[in-house]
Amino acid sequence: MKITSTSCICPVLVCLCFVQRCDGTAHHGSIKVTRNQTKHPEGETEVHHRPKRGWVWNQFFVLEEHMGPDPQYVGKLHSNSDKGDGSVKYILTGEGAGTIFIIDDTTGDIHSTKSLDREQKTHYVLHAQAIDRRTNKPLEPESEFIIKVQDINDNAPQFTDGPYIVTVPEMSDMGTSVLQVTATDADDPTYGNSARVVYSILQGQPYFSVDPKTGVIRTALHNMDREAREHYSVVIQAKDMAGQVGGLSGSTTVNITLTDVNDNPPRFPQKHYQLYVPESAQVGSAIGKIKANDADTGSNADMTYSIINGDGVGIFSISTDKDTREGILSLKKPLNYEKKKSYTLNIEGANTHLDFRFSHLGPFKDATILKIIVGDVDEPPLFSMPSYVMEVYENAKIGTIVGTVLAQDPDSANSLVRYFINYSVEEDRFFNIDANTGTIKTSRVLDREETPWYNITVAASENDNPGLLSHVTVGIRVLDVNDNPPELAREYDIVVCENSKPGQVIHTISATDKDDFANGPRFNFFLDERLPMNPNFTLKDNEDNTASILTRRRRFSRTIQDVYYLPIMISDGGIPSLSSSSTLTIRVCACERDGRVRTCHAEAFLSSAGLSTGALIAILLCVVILLAIVVLFITLRRSKKEPLIISEEDVRENVVTYDDEGGGEEDTEAFDITALRNPSAAEELKYRRDIRPEVKLTPRHQTLSTLESIDVQEFIKQRLAEADLDPSVPPYDSLQTYAYEGQRSEAGSISSLDSATTQSDQDYHYLGDWGPEFKKLAELYGEIESERTT
C-alpha cells in the first residue's frame, strides 16, 4: 500500500513530495514491503523475483490554524492489493482518529476536520490497516505513522517577568549593566524564524540602550545625576522573525531608579545668622537651631555640627539631631546681660560618610557665622550663698539672733529686696526674719533634745516686681546646753544571795543622759554623803560610766529581811554639772553554790514563775487524778481471780525479809538457809494453763540434793542462771530475792556509838552535792566551818 500526500506547500515539501512520488520513499519515514515469493515445483532453491511495493509510509504534515471551509487534505493510504474495485477497506486508528482525522475507507484519503494548534500538540500517532471488505481479513499488517502539525508564526514574543523595577547608582560609567530582559516565543524554534527574537528600545533614549541579541540594558550617558533626575521609564520591544517585516512583537516596561551616592557636600543657606537669647535662659536648655542643606539622601546626607571658634565656645554647645539633621544650640553656662551682651560663633557642618571617588567635588563640609544677642531680663534677687548654715543654743530667749541672709538685685536698676520665710500651714513657726535686713531670730524657746536641727526656706523678692522670687535653704543647728541630769539606763532587778560574802559584786549599773556628748558622759556614781553609812551595801565607781554594787557583810536571811533599798547619786560631765538621785531595790534570794538564784520570796517566786492560783489548782487536780488512777490499777491487779502462777509456794513470788540486824557481821555465820532450800517448792513445777515449755529442765530435786555441799553465794548464782535460761517463765517480771550479805566487811563498824564527842575536823562541802534535800544541812555545817575558821 502506498501513502501519498498532496499537501506540499513549501519548497521543502515540494521536494519531499517529488521524492515520494518518484521512488515510493518518504523523508524521515520508513518503508514496509511485502515481497512476492515463488517456489520451484521440483523443490529447488527458492527464486526471488523483484519485490512489489506493499505499504509505503510517509510522515504526514498538516498546517496549524487552518481556517478553510473544507477539511484540510492530509494524505492518502493505498495498498497494492487494491484493484480499484472497492474490495479493500482502509481503517484508521490512534490519536484523533475519527474526530480530528477521518479517512475514506474506499479511497484511503485522510482529511483533518479541525483547526490544530502546534503549541498545544506538536504531532499525532496513528495506525493504518487494509482489510478485505468481504472477508474482513487483513490484507496488510497494521502499521504506525505520524502526522506532524506544521508551525506557522502565530505567537508573539512575551516578557513573562515584566514589568521590571531596577536601580543603578548615579554617576555610573557609560555602559554599566542595569538589567537583562528575556522574551519567550511559543513558536517552533527549529522551524524557520518564527521564534527568533531581537530586542530594541522604544523609550528611554538617550539614557539607556539594549543589546539586540541578549537583551542586556546598559547606561548610555556619563555621570547621570540623581539630583537632576531620579526615575526613568524604559520600554523594551522583542520582535520575532529576526526583526523582519511581518514579524510579531511584544514589549515590556523597565522602571529604573538612580540610587544616591555622596556627591554633594553640605551647604549653609546663609553665611551669617543672628540669634536672640534672653539672659534668663536656663542652663542646659535648647536656645536655637541651625541647618546645612545636603542634596544627598540617607546616610550620604548625615552630618555633624561643631563650634570651631568664637568667643562663646565655653558658653554654648551644639549637638546634631539625627532625624532632622539640624544643629541644636544649648546653653552651658548662665548668661548675664550686665557682663556681656553678645557672642560670635563659627559653626561647621560636615558629612560623616565620605565617598573618596567624589573627593574632587569637595570639601564635604561648610561653615557659617552665628551671632548671639543676649537680651536683658528683669531677674529675681540673687542670694550671696547657695545655702546657709546657722547655729543657736537651746533654751535661748525669744528674739535671739540666729544669723542673716543677703540677696541683691542683679539688674542694673539694683532695686530694694524684701525677705520672708516660706512656712506651710501646719508647720510650727520657731523663727522669723526681718523683711528689710534678712536677720533671722527665734520666735519660740528651742529644745535640742526635742528637735536638734531645723531647715527653713527663705524667699527674696524685689520691691518693684514682687512676682520675681528667689529661694535659699537655711539650716539651723540647735546647740546643746546641759539642762538634763543623768539617770539610770533602765530599771534594775538586783539580787543578793543569802550566802554572800563581804566585798562581793552583786550587780553593775550604768547611766544615760539626754544631753549631747559634751554635757553627758563621763558619769560619776556615789552614795549620798548626807545619809549614814549603809552597813549592808556599798557603791564603787568603775570610772567607765558604770558602777558596781558590793556587799558589806556576810550572809543575808530572807526570813529576817527580804528587800533592801540603796540610794545612789549620779552626776554628768557638763559645765556646770548636773546630778540626780535614784534608789536601787535589792532582793534577798537563796542561791546555788555557783551563784544561780534558786528561790526568792514566795510571792516573788510565784509571780516570777508566772503561775496564777488557777494554774496551781489545775496542777494539784491533775496530781490527784493521777494518784487515783494508780490506786485503782493496783486494786484491780490484786483482785484478779486467777494468779499468773498456780503454785503459791513458788519461790519467784515469795520475798523473804529478815529485819534482824543481829550482832553485826559476826552473826552472818549462823544464817540458816533452810528457807531458801524449801524442798516442797522444789517439786515438779506447776505451769500456767496457757504456757507449755518447749524444753524440759533438769529436775529440781537433782539440784536440791547438792545444796548441802554448796555455799550460799554459789547457790544464788545457780538460781540466777536457771531463772535467766528458763523458757517457761511467764511473760511478766518475776521478783526473786536472795539476801546474801557476804563475808565480814574490812572497813569495820560505821556506827557512831563508839565515836568521840569532840569536834571533828571533817570538811562538809561535799554535802552541797547531795541534792536539794541536804541543802539546809550543807548550809548549817558550812556556817559552822566558816565560824570555826574565823
Coordinates of N, CA and C in Angstrom, one line a residue, residues 252-420:
T252 N 7.8 45.4 27.0 CA 7.7 45.5 28.5 C 8.3 46.8 29.0
T253 N 8.0 47.2 30.2 CA 8.5 48.4 30.8 C 9.5 48.1 31.9
V254 N 10.6 48.8 31.9 CA 11.6 48.7 32.9 C 11.7 50.0 33.6
N255 N 11.3 50.1 34.9 CA 11.4 51.3 35.7 C 12.8 51.3 36.4
I256 N 13.6 52.3 36.1 CA 15.0 52.4 36.6 C 15.0 53.6 37.5
T257 N 15.6 53.4 38.7 CA 15.8 54.5 39.7 C 17.3 54.6 40.0
L258 N 17.7 55.8 39.9 CA 19.1 56.1 40.3 C 19.2 56.2 41.8
T259 N 20.1 55.4 42.4 CA 20.4 55.5 43.8 C 21.4 56.5 44.1
D260 N 21.4 57.0 45.4 CA 22.2 58.1 45.7 C 23.6 57.7 46.1
V261 N 24.6 58.6 45.8 CA 25.9 58.5 46.3 C 26.3 59.8 46.8
N262 N 27.3 59.9 47.7 CA 27.6 61.1 48.4 C 28.5 62.0 47.4
D263 N 27.8 62.7 46.5 CA 28.5 63.5 45.5 C 28.1 65.0 45.7
N264 N 27.4 65.3 46.9 CA 27.1 66.7 47.1 C 27.5 67.1 48.5
P265 N 28.3 68.0 48.7 CA 28.7 68.5 50.1 C 27.6 69.3 50.7
P266 N 27.6 69.4 52.1 CA 26.6 70.2 52.7 C 26.8 71.7 52.5
R267 N 25.8 72.4 52.5 CA 25.9 73.9 52.3 C 24.9 74.6 53.2
F268 N 25.4 75.6 53.9 CA 24.5 76.5 54.7 C 23.8 77.5 53.8
P269 N 22.5 77.7 53.9 CA 21.9 78.6 53.0 C 22.4 80.1 53.2
Q270 N 22.9 80.4 54.4 CA 23.4 81.8 54.6 C 24.8 81.7 55.2
K271 N 25.5 82.7 55.0 CA 26.9 82.8 55.6 C 26.8 83.5 57.0
H272 N 25.8 84.2 57.3 CA 25.6 84.9 58.6 C 24.2 84.7 59.2
Y273 N 24.2 84.3 60.5 CA 23.0 84.1 61.2 C 23.0 85.0 62.4
Q274 N 21.8 85.3 63.0 CA 21.7 86.0 64.2 C 20.6 85.4 65.1
L275 N 20.9 85.3 66.4 CA 20.0 84.6 67.3 C 19.9 85.4 68.6
Y276 N 18.6 85.6 69.1 CA 18.4 86.3 70.3 C 18.1 85.4 71.4
V277 N 18.8 85.5 72.5 CA 18.7 84.6 73.7 C 18.5 85.5 74.9
P278 N 17.4 85.4 75.7 CA 17.3 86.2 76.9 C 18.3 85.7 78.0
E279 N 18.7 86.6 78.8 CA 19.7 86.2 79.9 C 19.1 85.2 80.9
S280 N 17.7 85.1 80.9 CA 17.1 84.2 81.9 C 17.0 82.8 81.4
A281 N 17.6 82.5 80.2 CA 17.6 81.1 79.7 C 18.2 80.2 80.7
Q282 N 17.6 79.0 80.9 CA 18.1 78.0 81.8 C 19.3 77.3 81.2
V283 N 20.3 77.0 82.1 CA 21.4 76.2 81.7 C 21.0 74.8 81.3
G284 N 21.5 74.3 80.1 CA 21.1 73.0 79.6 C 20.0 73.1 78.6
S285 N 19.3 74.2 78.5 CA 18.1 74.3 77.6 C 18.6 74.6 76.2
A286 N 17.7 74.2 75.2 CA 18.0 74.5 73.8 C 17.6 75.9 73.5
I287 N 18.5 76.7 72.9 CA 18.2 78.1 72.6 C 18.0 78.4 71.1
G288 N 18.3 77.4 70.3 CA 18.1 77.7 68.8 C 18.6 76.5 68.0
K289 N 18.2 76.6 66.7 CA 18.6 75.5 65.7 C 19.2 76.1 64.5
I290 N 20.1 75.3 63.8 CA 20.7 75.7 62.6 C 20.9 74.5 61.7
K291 N 20.7 74.7 60.4 CA 20.8 73.5 59.5 C 21.5 73.8 58.2
A292 N 22.4 72.9 57.8 CA 23.0 72.9 56.5 C 22.3 72.0 55.5
N293 N 22.1 72.4 54.3 CA 21.4 71.5 53.3 C 22.3 70.6 52.6
D294 N 21.8 69.4 52.3 CA 22.6 68.4 51.6 C 21.7 67.8 50.6
A295 N 22.0 67.8 49.3 CA 21.1 67.3 48.2 C 21.1 65.8 48.3
D296 N 22.0 65.1 48.9 CA 22.0 63.7 49.0 C 20.9 63.2 50.0
T297 N 20.7 61.9 50.0 CA 19.7 61.3 50.9 C 20.4 60.2 51.7
G298 N 19.6 59.8 52.8 CA 20.1 58.6 53.6 C 21.3 59.0 54.3
S299 N 22.2 58.0 54.5 CA 23.4 58.2 55.2 C 24.4 59.1 54.5
N300 N 24.2 59.3 53.2 CA 25.1 60.3 52.5 C 24.8 61.7 52.9
A301 N 23.7 62.0 53.5 CA 23.3 63.3 53.9 C 23.6 63.5 55.4
D302 N 24.0 62.5 56.1 CA 24.3 62.6 57.6 C 25.5 63.6 57.8
M303 N 25.4 64.4 58.9 CA 26.4 65.3 59.1 C 26.5 65.6 60.6
T304 N 27.6 66.2 61.1 CA 27.7 66.6 62.4 C 28.1 68.1 62.5
Y305 N 27.6 68.7 63.5 CA 27.9 70.2 63.7 C 28.8 70.4 64.8
S306 N 29.7 71.4 64.7 CA 30.6 71.7 65.8 C 30.9 73.2 65.8
I307 N 31.3 73.7 67.0 CA 31.7 75.1 67.1 C 33.2 75.1 67.0
I308 N 33.7 75.7 65.9 CA 35.2 75.6 65.6 C 35.9 76.8 66.3
N309 N 35.3 77.9 66.5 CA 36.0 79.0 67.2 C 34.9 80.1 67.5
G310 N 35.3 81.1 68.2 CA 34.5 82.2 68.6 C 34.6 82.5 70.1
D311 N 34.0 83.6 70.5 CA 34.2 83.9 71.9 C 33.1 83.3 72.8
G312 N 32.3 82.4 72.3 CA 31.3 81.8 73.1 C 31.4 80.3 73.2
V313 N 32.7 79.8 72.9 CA 32.9 78.3 72.9 C 32.6 77.7 74.2
G314 N 33.0 78.4 75.3 CA 32.7 77.8 76.7 C 31.3 78.1 77.2
I315 N 30.6 78.9 76.5 CA 29.2 79.3 77.0 C 28.1 78.5 76.3
F316 N 28.4 78.1 75.1 CA 27.4 77.4 74.3 C 27.9 76.0 73.8
S317 N 27.0 75.1 73.4 CA 27.4 73.8 72.9 C 26.4 73.5 71.8
I318 N 26.8 72.7 70.8 CA 25.9 72.3 69.7 C 25.9 70.8 69.5
S319 N 24.8 70.2 69.3 CA 24.6 68.8 69.0 C 23.8 68.6 67.8
T320 N 23.8 67.3 67.3 CA 23.1 67.0 66.0 C 21.9 66.2 66.2
D321 N 20.8 66.6 65.7 CA 19.6 65.8 65.7 C 19.6 64.9 64.5
K322 N 19.7 63.5 64.7 CA 19.9 62.6 63.6 C 18.7 62.5 62.7
D323 N 17.5 62.8 63.3 CA 16.3 62.7 62.4 C 16.1 63.9 61.5
T324 N 16.3 65.1 62.0 CA 16.1 66.3 61.2 C 17.4 66.8 60.6
R325 N 18.5 66.2 61.1 CA 19.9 66.7 60.6 C 20.0 68.2 60.9
E326 N 19.6 68.6 62.1 CA 19.7 70.0 62.5 C 20.7 70.1 63.6
G327 N 21.4 71.3 63.7 CA 22.3 71.5 64.8 C 21.5 72.2 65.9
I328 N 21.5 71.6 67.2 CA 20.8 72.1 68.3 C 21.7 72.9 69.2
L329 N 21.5 74.2 69.4 CA 22.4 75.0 70.2 C 21.8 75.0 71.6
S330 N 22.7 74.7 72.6 CA 22.3 74.6 74.1 C 23.2 75.6 74.9
L331 N 22.7 75.9 76.0 CA 23.4 76.9 76.9 C 24.2 76.1 78.0
K332 N 25.5 76.2 78.1 CA 26.3 75.5 79.0 C 26.5 76.3 80.3
K333 N 26.5 77.6 80.3 CA 26.6 78.5 81.5 C 25.6 79.6 81.4
P334 N 25.2 80.1 82.6 CA 24.2 81.2 82.6 C 24.7 82.5 81.9
L335 N 23.8 83.2 81.3 CA 24.0 84.4 80.6 C 23.8 85.6 81.6
N336 N 24.6 86.6 81.4 CA 24.4 87.9 82.2 C 24.5 89.1 81.3
Y337 N 23.4 89.7 81.1 CA 23.4 90.8 80.2 C 24.3 92.0 80.7
E338 N 24.3 92.1 82.0 CA 25.1 93.2 82.5 C 26.6 93.0 82.3
K339 N 27.1 91.7 82.1 CA 28.5 91.4 81.9 C 28.8 91.4 80.4
K340 N 28.0 90.7 79.6 CA 28.3 90.5 78.1 C 27.0 90.5 77.4
K341 N 26.9 91.3 76.3 CA 25.7 91.5 75.6 C 25.6 90.7 74.3
S342 N 26.7 90.1 73.8 CA 26.6 89.4 72.6 C 27.8 88.4 72.5
Y343 N 27.6 87.4 71.6 CA 28.7 86.4 71.4 C 28.7 86.1 69.9
T344 N 29.9 85.6 69.4 CA 30.0 85.3 68.0 C 30.6 83.8 67.9
L345 N 29.9 83.0 67.1 CA 30.3 81.6 67.0 C 30.5 81.2 65.5
N346 N 31.5 80.5 65.2 CA 31.8 79.9 63.9 C 31.3 78.4 64.0
I347 N 30.3 78.1 63.2 CA 29.7 76.7 63.2 C 30.0 76.0 61.9
E348 N 30.4 74.8 62.0 CA 30.8 74.0 60.8 C 29.9 72.7 60.8
G349 N 29.4 72.4 59.6 CA 28.7 71.2 59.3 C 29.4 70.3 58.3
A350 N 29.7 69.0 58.7 CA 30.5 68.1 57.8 C 29.8 66.8 57.7
N351 N 29.9 66.2 56.5 CA 29.4 64.8 56.2 C 30.2 63.8 57.0
T352 N 29.4 62.8 57.5 CA 30.1 61.7 58.3 C 30.5 60.6 57.4
H353 N 29.8 60.3 56.3 CA 30.1 59.2 55.4 C 30.7 59.8 54.0
L354 N 31.9 59.6 53.8 CA 32.5 60.1 52.6 C 32.8 59.1 51.6
D355 N 32.6 59.4 50.3 CA 32.9 58.6 49.1 C 34.1 59.2 48.4
F356 N 35.3 58.5 48.5 CA 36.5 59.1 48.0 C 36.5 59.1 46.5
R357 N 35.6 58.5 45.8 CA 35.5 58.6 44.4 C 35.2 60.0 43.9
F358 N 34.5 60.7 44.9 CA 34.0 62.0 44.5 C 34.7 63.1 45.4
S359 N 35.8 62.8 45.9 CA 36.5 63.7 46.7 C 36.9 65.0 45.9
H360 N 37.0 64.9 44.6 CA 37.3 66.1 43.8 C 36.2 67.1 43.8
L361 N 35.0 66.7 44.3 CA 33.8 67.6 44.3 C 33.8 68.3 45.7
G362 N 34.7 68.0 46.6 CA 34.6 68.5 48.0 C 35.2 69.9 48.1
P363 N 35.5 70.4 49.3 CA 35.4 69.6 50.6 C 33.9 69.4 51.0
F364 N 33.7 68.2 51.7 CA 32.3 67.9 52.0 C 32.0 68.5 53.4
K365 N 32.1 69.8 53.6 CA 31.8 70.5 54.8 C 31.6 72.0 54.5
D366 N 30.9 72.7 55.4 CA 30.7 74.1 55.2 C 30.6 74.8 56.5
A367 N 30.9 76.1 56.6 CA 30.9 76.8 57.8 C 30.0 78.1 57.7
T368 N 29.6 78.6 58.8 CA 28.8 79.8 58.8 C 29.1 80.5 60.1
I369 N 28.7 81.8 60.2 CA 28.9 82.6 61.4 C 27.6 82.9 62.1
L370 N 27.5 82.6 63.4 CA 26.3 82.8 64.2 C 26.6 83.9 65.3
K371 N 25.8 84.9 65.3 CA 25.9 86.0 66.3 C 24.7 85.8 67.2
I372 N 25.1 85.7 68.6 CA 24.0 85.6 69.6 C 23.9 86.9 70.4
I373 N 22.7 87.4 70.4 CA 22.4 88.6 71.1 C 21.8 88.2 72.4
V374 N 22.3 88.7 73.6 CA 21.8 88.5 74.9 C 20.8 89.5 75.2
G375 N 19.6 89.1 75.6 CA 18.5 90.0 75.9 C 18.5 90.3 77.4
D376 N 18.2 91.6 77.8 CA 18.1 92.0 79.2 C 16.8 91.6 79.7
V377 N 16.8 90.9 80.9 CA 15.6 90.5 81.6 C 15.6 90.9 83.0
D378 N 14.5 91.3 83.5 CA 14.4 91.6 85.0 C 14.5 90.3 85.8
E379 N 15.6 90.1 86.5 CA 15.9 88.9 87.2 C 15.5 89.0 88.6
P380 N 15.2 87.9 89.2 CA 14.9 87.9 90.7 C 16.2 88.2 91.5
P381 N 16.0 88.5 92.8 CA 17.2 88.7 93.6 C 18.1 87.5 93.7
L382 N 19.4 87.8 93.8 CA 20.4 86.7 93.9 C 21.0 86.7 95.3
F383 N 20.9 85.5 95.9 CA 21.5 85.3 97.3 C 23.0 85.2 97.2
S384 N 23.6 85.7 98.2 CA 25.1 85.7 98.3 C 25.7 84.3 98.4
M385 N 24.9 83.3 98.9 CA 25.3 81.9 99.0 C 24.3 81.0 98.5
P386 N 24.6 79.8 98.0 CA 23.6 78.9 97.5 C 22.8 78.3 98.7
S387 N 23.4 78.2 99.9 CA 22.7 77.8 101.1 C 23.4 78.3 102.3
Y388 N 22.7 78.3 103.4 CA 23.2 78.9 104.7 C 23.1 77.8 105.8
V389 N 24.1 77.9 106.7 CA 24.1 77.0 107.9 C 24.3 78.0 109.1
M390 N 23.4 77.9 110.1 CA 23.5 78.8 111.3 C 23.4 78.0 112.5
E391 N 23.7 78.5 113.7 CA 23.7 77.8 115.0 C 23.1 78.7 116.0
V392 N 22.4 78.1 117.0 CA 21.8 78.8 118.1 C 21.7 77.8 119.3
Y393 N 21.9 78.3 120.5 CA 21.8 77.5 121.7 C 20.4 77.2 122.0
E394 N 20.1 76.0 122.6 CA 18.8 75.7 123.1 C 18.5 76.6 124.3
N395 N 17.3 76.7 124.6 CA 16.8 77.5 125.7 C 17.1 79.0 125.6
A396 N 17.5 79.4 124.4 CA 17.8 80.8 124.2 C 16.5 81.6 124.3
K397 N 16.6 82.9 124.7 CA 15.4 83.7 124.8 C 14.8 84.0 123.5
I398 N 13.5 84.2 123.5 CA 12.8 84.6 122.3 C 13.3 85.9 121.7
G399 N 13.6 85.9 120.4 CA 14.2 87.1 119.8 C 15.7 87.0 119.7
T400 N 16.3 85.9 120.0 CA 17.8 85.8 119.9 C 18.1 85.7 118.4
I401 N 19.2 86.5 118.0 CA 19.6 86.5 116.6 C 20.3 85.2 116.3
V402 N 19.8 84.6 115.2 CA 20.4 83.3 114.7 C 21.4 83.6 113.6
G403 N 21.1 84.5 112.7 CA 22.0 84.8 111.6 C 21.3 85.7 110.6
T404 N 22.0 86.0 109.5 CA 21.5 87.0 108.5 C 21.8 86.4 107.1
V405 N 20.8 86.5 106.2 CA 20.9 86.2 104.8 C 21.0 87.5 104.0
L406 N 21.6 87.4 102.8 CA 21.8 88.6 102.0 C 21.5 88.3 100.5
A407 N 20.6 89.1 99.9 CA 20.3 88.9 98.5 C 20.3 90.3 97.8
Q408 N 20.7 90.4 96.5 CA 20.7 91.6 95.8 C 20.1 91.5 94.4
D409 N 19.6 92.6 93.9 CA 19.1 92.7 92.5 C 20.2 92.6 91.5
P410 N 20.3 91.6 90.7 CA 21.4 91.5 89.7 C 21.3 92.5 88.6
D411 N 20.1 93.1 88.4 CA 19.9 94.0 87.3 C 20.6 95.4 87.6
S412 N 20.7 96.2 86.6 CA 21.4 97.4 86.7 C 20.6 98.4 87.6
A413 N 19.3 98.2 87.7 CA 18.4 99.1 88.5 C 18.7 98.9 90.0
N414 N 19.2 97.7 90.4 CA 19.5 97.4 91.8 C 18.4 97.8 92.7
S415 N 17.2 97.2 92.5 CA 16.1 97.5 93.3 C 16.2 96.9 94.7
L416 N 15.5 97.5 95.7 CA 15.5 97.0 97.1 C 14.9 95.6 97.2
V417 N 15.3 94.9 98.1 CA 14.9 93.5 98.3 C 14.2 93.3 99.6
R418 N 13.1 92.5 99.6 CA 12.4 92.1 100.8 C 12.5 90.6 101.1
Y419 N 12.5 90.2 102.4 CA 12.7 88.8 102.7 C 11.5 88.3 103.5
F420 N 11.3 87.0 103.4 CA 10.2 86.3 104.2 C 10.5 84.8 104.2

